[in-house]
XYZ file of C-alpha atoms in Angstrom:
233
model
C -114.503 -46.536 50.480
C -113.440 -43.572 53.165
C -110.693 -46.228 54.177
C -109.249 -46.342 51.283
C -109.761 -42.636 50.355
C -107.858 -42.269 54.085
C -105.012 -45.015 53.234
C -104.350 -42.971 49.576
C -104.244 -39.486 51.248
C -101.963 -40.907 54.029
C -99.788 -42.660 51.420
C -99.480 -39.248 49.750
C -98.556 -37.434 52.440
C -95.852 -40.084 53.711
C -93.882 -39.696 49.752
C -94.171 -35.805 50.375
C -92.638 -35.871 53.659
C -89.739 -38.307 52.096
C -89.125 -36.328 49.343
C -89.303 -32.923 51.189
C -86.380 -34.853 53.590
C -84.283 -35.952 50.506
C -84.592 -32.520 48.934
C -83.414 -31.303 52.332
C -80.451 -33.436 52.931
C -79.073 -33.130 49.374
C -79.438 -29.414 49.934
C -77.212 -29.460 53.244
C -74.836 -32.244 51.218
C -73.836 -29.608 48.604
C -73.543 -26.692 50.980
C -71.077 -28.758 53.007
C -68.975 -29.493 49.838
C -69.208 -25.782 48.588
C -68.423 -24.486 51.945
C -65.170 -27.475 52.111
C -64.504 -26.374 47.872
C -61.756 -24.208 48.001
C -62.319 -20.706 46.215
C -59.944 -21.340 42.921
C -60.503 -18.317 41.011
C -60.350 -16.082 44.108
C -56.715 -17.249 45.154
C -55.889 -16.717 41.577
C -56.700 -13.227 41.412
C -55.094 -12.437 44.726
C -51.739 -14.121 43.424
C -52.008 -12.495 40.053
C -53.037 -9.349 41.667
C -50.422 -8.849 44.381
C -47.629 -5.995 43.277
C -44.598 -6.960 42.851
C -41.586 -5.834 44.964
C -39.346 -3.170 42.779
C -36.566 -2.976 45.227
C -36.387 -6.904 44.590
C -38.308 -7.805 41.703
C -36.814 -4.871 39.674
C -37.560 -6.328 35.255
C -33.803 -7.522 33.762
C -32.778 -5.336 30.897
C -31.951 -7.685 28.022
C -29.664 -4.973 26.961
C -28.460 -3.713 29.988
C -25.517 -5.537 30.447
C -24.257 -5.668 26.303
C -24.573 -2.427 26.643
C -22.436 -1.893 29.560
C -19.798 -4.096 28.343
C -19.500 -2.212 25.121
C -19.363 1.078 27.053
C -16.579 -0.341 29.020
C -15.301 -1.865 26.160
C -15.159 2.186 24.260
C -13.926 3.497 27.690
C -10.592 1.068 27.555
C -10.082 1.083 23.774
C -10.950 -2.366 23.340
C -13.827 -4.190 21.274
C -13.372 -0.801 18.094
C -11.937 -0.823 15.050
C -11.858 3.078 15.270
C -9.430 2.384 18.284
C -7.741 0.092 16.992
C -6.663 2.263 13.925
C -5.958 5.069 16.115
C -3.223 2.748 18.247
C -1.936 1.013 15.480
C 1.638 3.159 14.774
C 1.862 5.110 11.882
C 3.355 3.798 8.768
C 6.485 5.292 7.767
C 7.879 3.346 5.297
C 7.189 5.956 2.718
C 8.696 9.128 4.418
C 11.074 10.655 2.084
C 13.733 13.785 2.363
C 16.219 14.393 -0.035
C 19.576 13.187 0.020
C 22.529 15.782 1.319
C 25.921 15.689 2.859
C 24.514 15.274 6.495
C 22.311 12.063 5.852
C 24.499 10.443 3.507
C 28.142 9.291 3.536
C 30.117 9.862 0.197
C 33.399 8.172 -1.039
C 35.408 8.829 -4.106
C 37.358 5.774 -5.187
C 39.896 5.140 -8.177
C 38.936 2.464 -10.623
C 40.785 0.290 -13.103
C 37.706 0.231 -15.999
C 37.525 2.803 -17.657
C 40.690 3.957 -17.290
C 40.983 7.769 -16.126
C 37.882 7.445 -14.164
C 36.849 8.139 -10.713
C 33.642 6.437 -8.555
C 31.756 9.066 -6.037
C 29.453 6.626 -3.372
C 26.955 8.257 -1.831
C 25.174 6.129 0.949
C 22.329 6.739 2.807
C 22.877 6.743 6.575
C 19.727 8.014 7.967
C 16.527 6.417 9.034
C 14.398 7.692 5.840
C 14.702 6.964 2.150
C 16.318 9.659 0.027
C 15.958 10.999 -2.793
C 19.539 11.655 -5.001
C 18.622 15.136 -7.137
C 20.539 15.271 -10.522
C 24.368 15.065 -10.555
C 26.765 15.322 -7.984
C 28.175 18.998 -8.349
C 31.851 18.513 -7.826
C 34.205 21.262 -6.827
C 38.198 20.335 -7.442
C 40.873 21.844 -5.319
C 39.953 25.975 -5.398
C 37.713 25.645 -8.662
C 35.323 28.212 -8.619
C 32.523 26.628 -10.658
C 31.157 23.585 -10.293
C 32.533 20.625 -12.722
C 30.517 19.933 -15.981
C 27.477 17.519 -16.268
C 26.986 14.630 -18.715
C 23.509 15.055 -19.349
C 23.262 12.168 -21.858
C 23.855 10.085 -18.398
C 19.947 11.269 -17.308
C 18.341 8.320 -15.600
C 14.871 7.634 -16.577
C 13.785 7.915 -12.914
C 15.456 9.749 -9.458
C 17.284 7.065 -7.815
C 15.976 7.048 -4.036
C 17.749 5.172 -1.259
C 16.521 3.525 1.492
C 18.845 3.305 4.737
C 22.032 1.554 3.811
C 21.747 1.314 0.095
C 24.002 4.286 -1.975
C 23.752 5.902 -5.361
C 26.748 6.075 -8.100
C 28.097 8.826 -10.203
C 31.637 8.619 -11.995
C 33.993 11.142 -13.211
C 35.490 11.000 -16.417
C 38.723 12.669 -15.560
C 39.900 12.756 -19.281
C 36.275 14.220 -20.988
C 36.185 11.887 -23.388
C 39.518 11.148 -25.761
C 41.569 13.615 -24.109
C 44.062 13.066 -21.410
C 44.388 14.198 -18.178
C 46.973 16.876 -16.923
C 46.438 19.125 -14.341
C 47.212 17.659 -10.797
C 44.177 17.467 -8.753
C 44.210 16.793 -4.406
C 40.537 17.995 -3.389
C 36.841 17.317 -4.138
C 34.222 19.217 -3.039
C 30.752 17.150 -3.580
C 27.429 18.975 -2.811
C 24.178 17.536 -3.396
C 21.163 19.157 -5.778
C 17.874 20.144 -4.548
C 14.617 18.697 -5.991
C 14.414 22.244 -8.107
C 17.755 21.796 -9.572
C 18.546 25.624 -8.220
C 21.700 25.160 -6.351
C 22.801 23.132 -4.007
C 21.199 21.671 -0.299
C 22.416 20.453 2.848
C 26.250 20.123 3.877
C 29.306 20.148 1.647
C 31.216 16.500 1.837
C 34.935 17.156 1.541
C 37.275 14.443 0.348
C 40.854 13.782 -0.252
C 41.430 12.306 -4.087
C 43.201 9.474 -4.860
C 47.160 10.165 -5.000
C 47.854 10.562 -8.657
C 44.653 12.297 -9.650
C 44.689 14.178 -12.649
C 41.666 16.771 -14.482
C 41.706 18.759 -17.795
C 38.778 21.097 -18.641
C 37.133 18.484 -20.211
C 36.407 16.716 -16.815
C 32.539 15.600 -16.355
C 30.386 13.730 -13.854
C 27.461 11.568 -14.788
C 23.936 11.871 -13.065
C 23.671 9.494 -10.312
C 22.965 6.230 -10.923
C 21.363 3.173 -9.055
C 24.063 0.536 -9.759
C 28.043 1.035 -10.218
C 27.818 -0.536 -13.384
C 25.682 2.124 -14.538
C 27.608 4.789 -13.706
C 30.722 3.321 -14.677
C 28.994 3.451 -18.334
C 30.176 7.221 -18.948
């Protein structure tokens, strides 16, 4: 019986010692491999932890450079409509004076219908339209008033002229049924203000048609803004 008592207790303590050695060598097994593991988490947080540079890591602007450009852009006049208004010329299509003896050039011409009538042509020869006032006020020879309107000849608007075109008045040399007598050589035409008080600009002075004759019944019509119109009174 103590032999076997001896063989159990010896038996015990031999699967002790082995498992006391395995214990051991699996400890020293997995602090090699955590000593060999490297440290993950710690290289992390030094990457992610490491300032950055400013002089060479400085952040991008998303609106730095749009906003340069347009700055640039303002700075040349380029890339605005505001800017673009302001360099666009001024329209001056509409720019209007009124029509005198220094921007216009006037004619007076005989013609064959109606008979004992005259044609005064006024054309514009400046770089504006113009506005023709009224009648013609018409001065014969050394008259010292003005010849007589036709106001039934009133147009229903002023006639304006652009540069080149010309405005119409005739002279009814008879006034009506009567006949012409007195012997005429001069004529005075002077242009009417927008008022209708007097007359503006330079005096054009002409040289009538050989033969011309007046009576006191001699009239001009309003201007007009065809021949045929004027050549209606």
């Amino acid at each position: 019986m103590r032999n076997l008592r001896f063989r159990s207790a010896a038996t015990a303590a031999t699967t002790a010692l082995v498992a006391a050695l395995a214990l051991t060598a699996c400890g020293q097994s997995d602090a090699v491999g955590a000593a060999s593991k490297p440290d993950t988490t710690t290289a992390s947080t030094a990457s992610t932890s490491t300032p950055k540079d400013e002089a060479t890591e400085k952040p991008q602007d998303s609106t730095g450079e749009n906003a340069q450009t347009a700055s640039n852009n303002n700075s040349s006049g380029k890339g605005s409509s505001s800017n673009k208004g302001a360099d666009k010329p001024s329209d001056k299509s509409n720019a209007r004076t009124t029509c005198t003896g220094d921007n216009t050039k006037v004619t007076v011409t005989n013609v064959t219908r109606p008979i004992n009538h005259l044609l005064v042509t006024a054309t514009n020869t400046g770089s504006k339209n113009c506005d023709a006032y009224y009648a013609p006020l018409l001065g014969f020879d050394d008259a010292q008033s003005v010849t007589q309107i036709n106001e039934d000849s009133q147009p229903q608007a002023v006639v304006t002229l652009s540069p080149g075109q010309s405005a119409y008045a005739s002279i009814a040399l008879g006034g009506g049924d009567g006949s012409p007598t007195t012997a005429a050589y001069k004529l005075s035409v002077s242009f009417s203000g927008r008022d209708n008080q007097g007359s503006v600009g330079s005096v054009a002075n002409l040289t009538l048609p050989k033969g011309t004759k007046t009576n006191n019944d001699t009239s001009v019509s309003y201007w007009q803004a065809t021949m045929a119109d004027a050549l209606t009174w």
